mmCIF file of C-alpha atoms in Angstrom:
data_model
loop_
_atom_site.group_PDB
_atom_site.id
_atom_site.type_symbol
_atom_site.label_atom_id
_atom_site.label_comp_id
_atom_site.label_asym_id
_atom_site.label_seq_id
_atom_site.Cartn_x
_atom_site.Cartn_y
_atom_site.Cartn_z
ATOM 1 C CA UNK A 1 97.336 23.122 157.339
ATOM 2 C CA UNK A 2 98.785 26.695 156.798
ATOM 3 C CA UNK A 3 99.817 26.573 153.334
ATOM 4 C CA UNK A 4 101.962 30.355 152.684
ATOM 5 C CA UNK A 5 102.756 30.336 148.770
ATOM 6 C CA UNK A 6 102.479 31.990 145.679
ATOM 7 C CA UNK A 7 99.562 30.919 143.041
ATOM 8 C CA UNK A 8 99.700 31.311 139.247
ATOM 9 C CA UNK A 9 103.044 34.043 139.035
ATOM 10 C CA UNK A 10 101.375 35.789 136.001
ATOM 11 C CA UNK A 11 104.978 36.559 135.118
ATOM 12 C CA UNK A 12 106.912 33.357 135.775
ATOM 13 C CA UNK A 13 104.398 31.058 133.102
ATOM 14 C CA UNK A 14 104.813 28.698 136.197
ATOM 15 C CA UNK A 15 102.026 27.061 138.028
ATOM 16 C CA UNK A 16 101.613 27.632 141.640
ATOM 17 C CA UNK A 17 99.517 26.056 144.317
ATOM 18 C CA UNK A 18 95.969 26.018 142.924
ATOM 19 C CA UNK A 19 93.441 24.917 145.829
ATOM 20 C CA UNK A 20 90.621 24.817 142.952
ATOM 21 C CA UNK A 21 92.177 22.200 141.180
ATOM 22 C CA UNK A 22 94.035 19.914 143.978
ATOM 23 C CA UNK A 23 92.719 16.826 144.743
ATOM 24 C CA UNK A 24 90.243 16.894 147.788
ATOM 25 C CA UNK A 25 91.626 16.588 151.156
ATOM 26 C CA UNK A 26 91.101 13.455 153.336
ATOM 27 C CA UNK A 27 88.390 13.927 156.391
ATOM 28 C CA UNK A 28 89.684 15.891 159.019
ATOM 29 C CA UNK A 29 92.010 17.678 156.666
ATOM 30 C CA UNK A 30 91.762 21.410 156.355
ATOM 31 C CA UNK A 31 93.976 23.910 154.371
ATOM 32 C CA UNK A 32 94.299 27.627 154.530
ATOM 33 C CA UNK A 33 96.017 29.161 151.334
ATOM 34 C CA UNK A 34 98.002 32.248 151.633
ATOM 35 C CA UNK A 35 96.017 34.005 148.331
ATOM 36 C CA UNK A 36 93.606 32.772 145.693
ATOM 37 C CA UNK A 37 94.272 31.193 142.026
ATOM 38 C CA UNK A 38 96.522 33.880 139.905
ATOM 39 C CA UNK A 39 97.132 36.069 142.709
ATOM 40 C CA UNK A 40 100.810 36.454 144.491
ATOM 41 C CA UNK A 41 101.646 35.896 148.938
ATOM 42 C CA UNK A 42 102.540 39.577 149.522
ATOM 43 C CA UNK A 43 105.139 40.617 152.231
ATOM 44 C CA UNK A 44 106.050 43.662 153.561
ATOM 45 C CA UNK A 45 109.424 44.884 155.299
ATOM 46 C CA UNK A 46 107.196 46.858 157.870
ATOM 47 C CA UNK A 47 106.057 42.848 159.123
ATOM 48 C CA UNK A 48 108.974 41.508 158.842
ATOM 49 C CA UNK A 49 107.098 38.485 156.564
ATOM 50 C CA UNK A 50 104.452 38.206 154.474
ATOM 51 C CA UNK A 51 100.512 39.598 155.162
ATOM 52 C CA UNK A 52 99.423 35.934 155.525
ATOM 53 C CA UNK A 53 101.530 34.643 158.281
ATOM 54 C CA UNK A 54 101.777 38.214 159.898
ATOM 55 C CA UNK A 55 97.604 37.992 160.691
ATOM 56 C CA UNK A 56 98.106 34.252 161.245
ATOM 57 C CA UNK A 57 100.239 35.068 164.476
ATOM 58 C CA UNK A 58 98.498 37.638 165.401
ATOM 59 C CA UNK A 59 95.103 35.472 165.214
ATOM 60 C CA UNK A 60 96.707 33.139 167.221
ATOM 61 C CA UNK A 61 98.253 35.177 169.931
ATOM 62 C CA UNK A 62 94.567 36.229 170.187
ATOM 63 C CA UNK A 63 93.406 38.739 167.905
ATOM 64 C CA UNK A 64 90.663 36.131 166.348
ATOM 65 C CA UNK A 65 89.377 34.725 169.567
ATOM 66 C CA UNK A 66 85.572 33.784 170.072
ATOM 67 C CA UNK A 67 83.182 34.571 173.072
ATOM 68 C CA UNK A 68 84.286 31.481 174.908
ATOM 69 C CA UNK A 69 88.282 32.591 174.625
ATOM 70 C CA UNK A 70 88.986 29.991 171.891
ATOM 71 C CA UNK A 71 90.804 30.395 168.374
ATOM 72 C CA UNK A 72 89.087 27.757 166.547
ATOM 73 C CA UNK A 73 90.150 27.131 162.826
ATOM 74 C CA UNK A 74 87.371 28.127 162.028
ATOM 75 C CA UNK A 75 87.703 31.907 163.339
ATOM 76 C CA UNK A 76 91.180 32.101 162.771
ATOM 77 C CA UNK A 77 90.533 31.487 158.832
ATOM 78 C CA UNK A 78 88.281 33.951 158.918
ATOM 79 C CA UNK A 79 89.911 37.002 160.589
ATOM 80 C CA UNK A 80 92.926 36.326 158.322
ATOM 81 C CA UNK A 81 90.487 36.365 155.435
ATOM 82 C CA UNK A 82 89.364 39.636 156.474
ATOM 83 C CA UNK A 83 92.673 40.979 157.426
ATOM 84 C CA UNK A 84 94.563 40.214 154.779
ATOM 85 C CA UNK A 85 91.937 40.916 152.193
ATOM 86 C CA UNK A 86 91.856 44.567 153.410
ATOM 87 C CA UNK A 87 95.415 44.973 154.381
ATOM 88 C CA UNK A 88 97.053 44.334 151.084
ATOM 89 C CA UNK A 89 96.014 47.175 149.189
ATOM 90 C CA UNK A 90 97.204 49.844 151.263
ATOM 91 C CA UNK A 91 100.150 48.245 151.940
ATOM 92 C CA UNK A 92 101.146 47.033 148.234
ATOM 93 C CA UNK A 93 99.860 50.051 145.973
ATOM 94 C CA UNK A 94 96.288 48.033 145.281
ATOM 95 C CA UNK A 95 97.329 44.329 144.923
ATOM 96 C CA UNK A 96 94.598 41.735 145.796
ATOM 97 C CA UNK A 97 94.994 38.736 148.139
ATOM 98 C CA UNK A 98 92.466 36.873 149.162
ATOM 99 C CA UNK A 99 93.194 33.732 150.928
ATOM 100 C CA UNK A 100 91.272 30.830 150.860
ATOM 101 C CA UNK A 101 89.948 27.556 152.832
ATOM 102 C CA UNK A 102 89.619 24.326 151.366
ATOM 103 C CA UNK A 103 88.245 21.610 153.505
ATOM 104 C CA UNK A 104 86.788 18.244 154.910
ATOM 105 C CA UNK A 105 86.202 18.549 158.499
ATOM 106 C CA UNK A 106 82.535 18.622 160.369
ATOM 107 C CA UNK A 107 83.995 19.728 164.098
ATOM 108 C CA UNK A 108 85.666 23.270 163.827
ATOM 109 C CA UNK A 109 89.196 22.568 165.828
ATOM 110 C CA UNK A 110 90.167 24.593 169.014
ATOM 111 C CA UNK A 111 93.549 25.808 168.345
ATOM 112 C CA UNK A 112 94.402 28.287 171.379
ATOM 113 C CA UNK A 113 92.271 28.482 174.040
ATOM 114 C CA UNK A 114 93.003 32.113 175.988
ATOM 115 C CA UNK A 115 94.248 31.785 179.551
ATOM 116 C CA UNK A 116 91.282 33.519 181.277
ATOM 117 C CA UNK A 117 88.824 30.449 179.264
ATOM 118 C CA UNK A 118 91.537 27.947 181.020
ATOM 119 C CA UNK A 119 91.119 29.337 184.017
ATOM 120 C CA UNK A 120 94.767 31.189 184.363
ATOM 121 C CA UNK A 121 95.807 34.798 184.545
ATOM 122 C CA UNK A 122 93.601 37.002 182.615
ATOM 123 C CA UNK A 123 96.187 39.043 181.404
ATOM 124 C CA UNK A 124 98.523 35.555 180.205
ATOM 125 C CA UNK A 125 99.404 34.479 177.026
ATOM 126 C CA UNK A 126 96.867 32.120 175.154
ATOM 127 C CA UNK A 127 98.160 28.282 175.127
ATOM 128 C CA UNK A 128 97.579 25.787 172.233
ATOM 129 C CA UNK A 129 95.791 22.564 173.037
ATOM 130 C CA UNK A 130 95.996 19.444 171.828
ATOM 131 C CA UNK A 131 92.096 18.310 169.678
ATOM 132 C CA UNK A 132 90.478 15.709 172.610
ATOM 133 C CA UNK A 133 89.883 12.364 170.311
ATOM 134 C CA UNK A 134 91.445 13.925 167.190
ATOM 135 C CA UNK A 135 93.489 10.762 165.525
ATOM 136 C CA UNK A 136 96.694 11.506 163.624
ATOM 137 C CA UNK A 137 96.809 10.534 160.006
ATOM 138 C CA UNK A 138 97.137 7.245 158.839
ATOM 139 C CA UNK A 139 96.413 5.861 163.056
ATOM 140 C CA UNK A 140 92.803 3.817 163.653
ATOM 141 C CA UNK A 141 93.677 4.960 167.468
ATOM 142 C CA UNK A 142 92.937 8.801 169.366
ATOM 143 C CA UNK A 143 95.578 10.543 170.562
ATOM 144 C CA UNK A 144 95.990 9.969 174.013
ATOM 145 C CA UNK A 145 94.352 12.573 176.455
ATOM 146 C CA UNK A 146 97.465 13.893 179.072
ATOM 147 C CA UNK A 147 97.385 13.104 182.266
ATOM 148 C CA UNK A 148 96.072 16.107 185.071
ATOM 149 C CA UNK A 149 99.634 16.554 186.095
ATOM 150 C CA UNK A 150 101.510 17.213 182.615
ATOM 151 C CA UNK A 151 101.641 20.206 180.544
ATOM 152 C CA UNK A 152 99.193 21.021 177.406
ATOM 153 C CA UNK A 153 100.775 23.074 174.846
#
């Protein structure tokens, strides 16, 4: 879960989404928040969008892969972590932003695996898989595993 919102506004007296104080997530369930308690989602017209979601695509499209050509959630919450962490303040005259993972998972998820660890072009653009055995919310059964012949995305 990619969750790209605003905390505790210090100016709007509002509450935000607070990952310290929401209930814990059900197993399997994993959440990465945009920034940390009190601090604000930044954006920036050079990106188009905001920090978050700018080093979330570019983790996916690659950027955060591991030795084996994966993006596992795992890595991907990490190099956003990093990015955004240090891209903020030179973007947005010293603001902080620090996003955050709150979790229940044991198995860190494959979410793109890069087309040379698939065994395409080297040069081709990673492709999402589907979790082997992963079982949606709320279903007792896995997901079923496609057949040789249809296309993973």
């Amino acid at each position: 879960l990619l969750v790209d919102a605003w905390r505790d506004h210090p100016e709007s007296g509002g509450r935000g989404v607070d990952a310290d104080t929401a209930p814990k997530p059900p197993k399997g369930l994993t959440a990465l928040f945009s920034c940390s308690a009190g601090e604000l989602a930044r954006e920036h017209k050079s990106l188009g969008h905001g920090v978050f979601f700018h080093f979330v695509l570019k983790g996916l499209g690659g950027d955060a892969k591991d030795a084996d050509g994966e993006v596992t959630f795992g890595g991907l919450a990490s190099y956003v972590q990093k990015r955004v962490s240090k891209t903020v303040p030179t973007l947005v005259d010293g603001a902080q932003q620090s996003p955050n993972v709150v979790g229940n998972y044991s198995n860190d998820p494959v979410l793109v695996v890069a087309a040379a660890a698939r065994g395409g072009p080297p040069d081709s653009a990673p492709v999402a898989r589907p979790v082997p055995d992963a079982a949606p919310v709320g279903s007792p059964d896995p997901m079923p595993k496609p057949d040789a012949d249809e296309v993973q995305i």
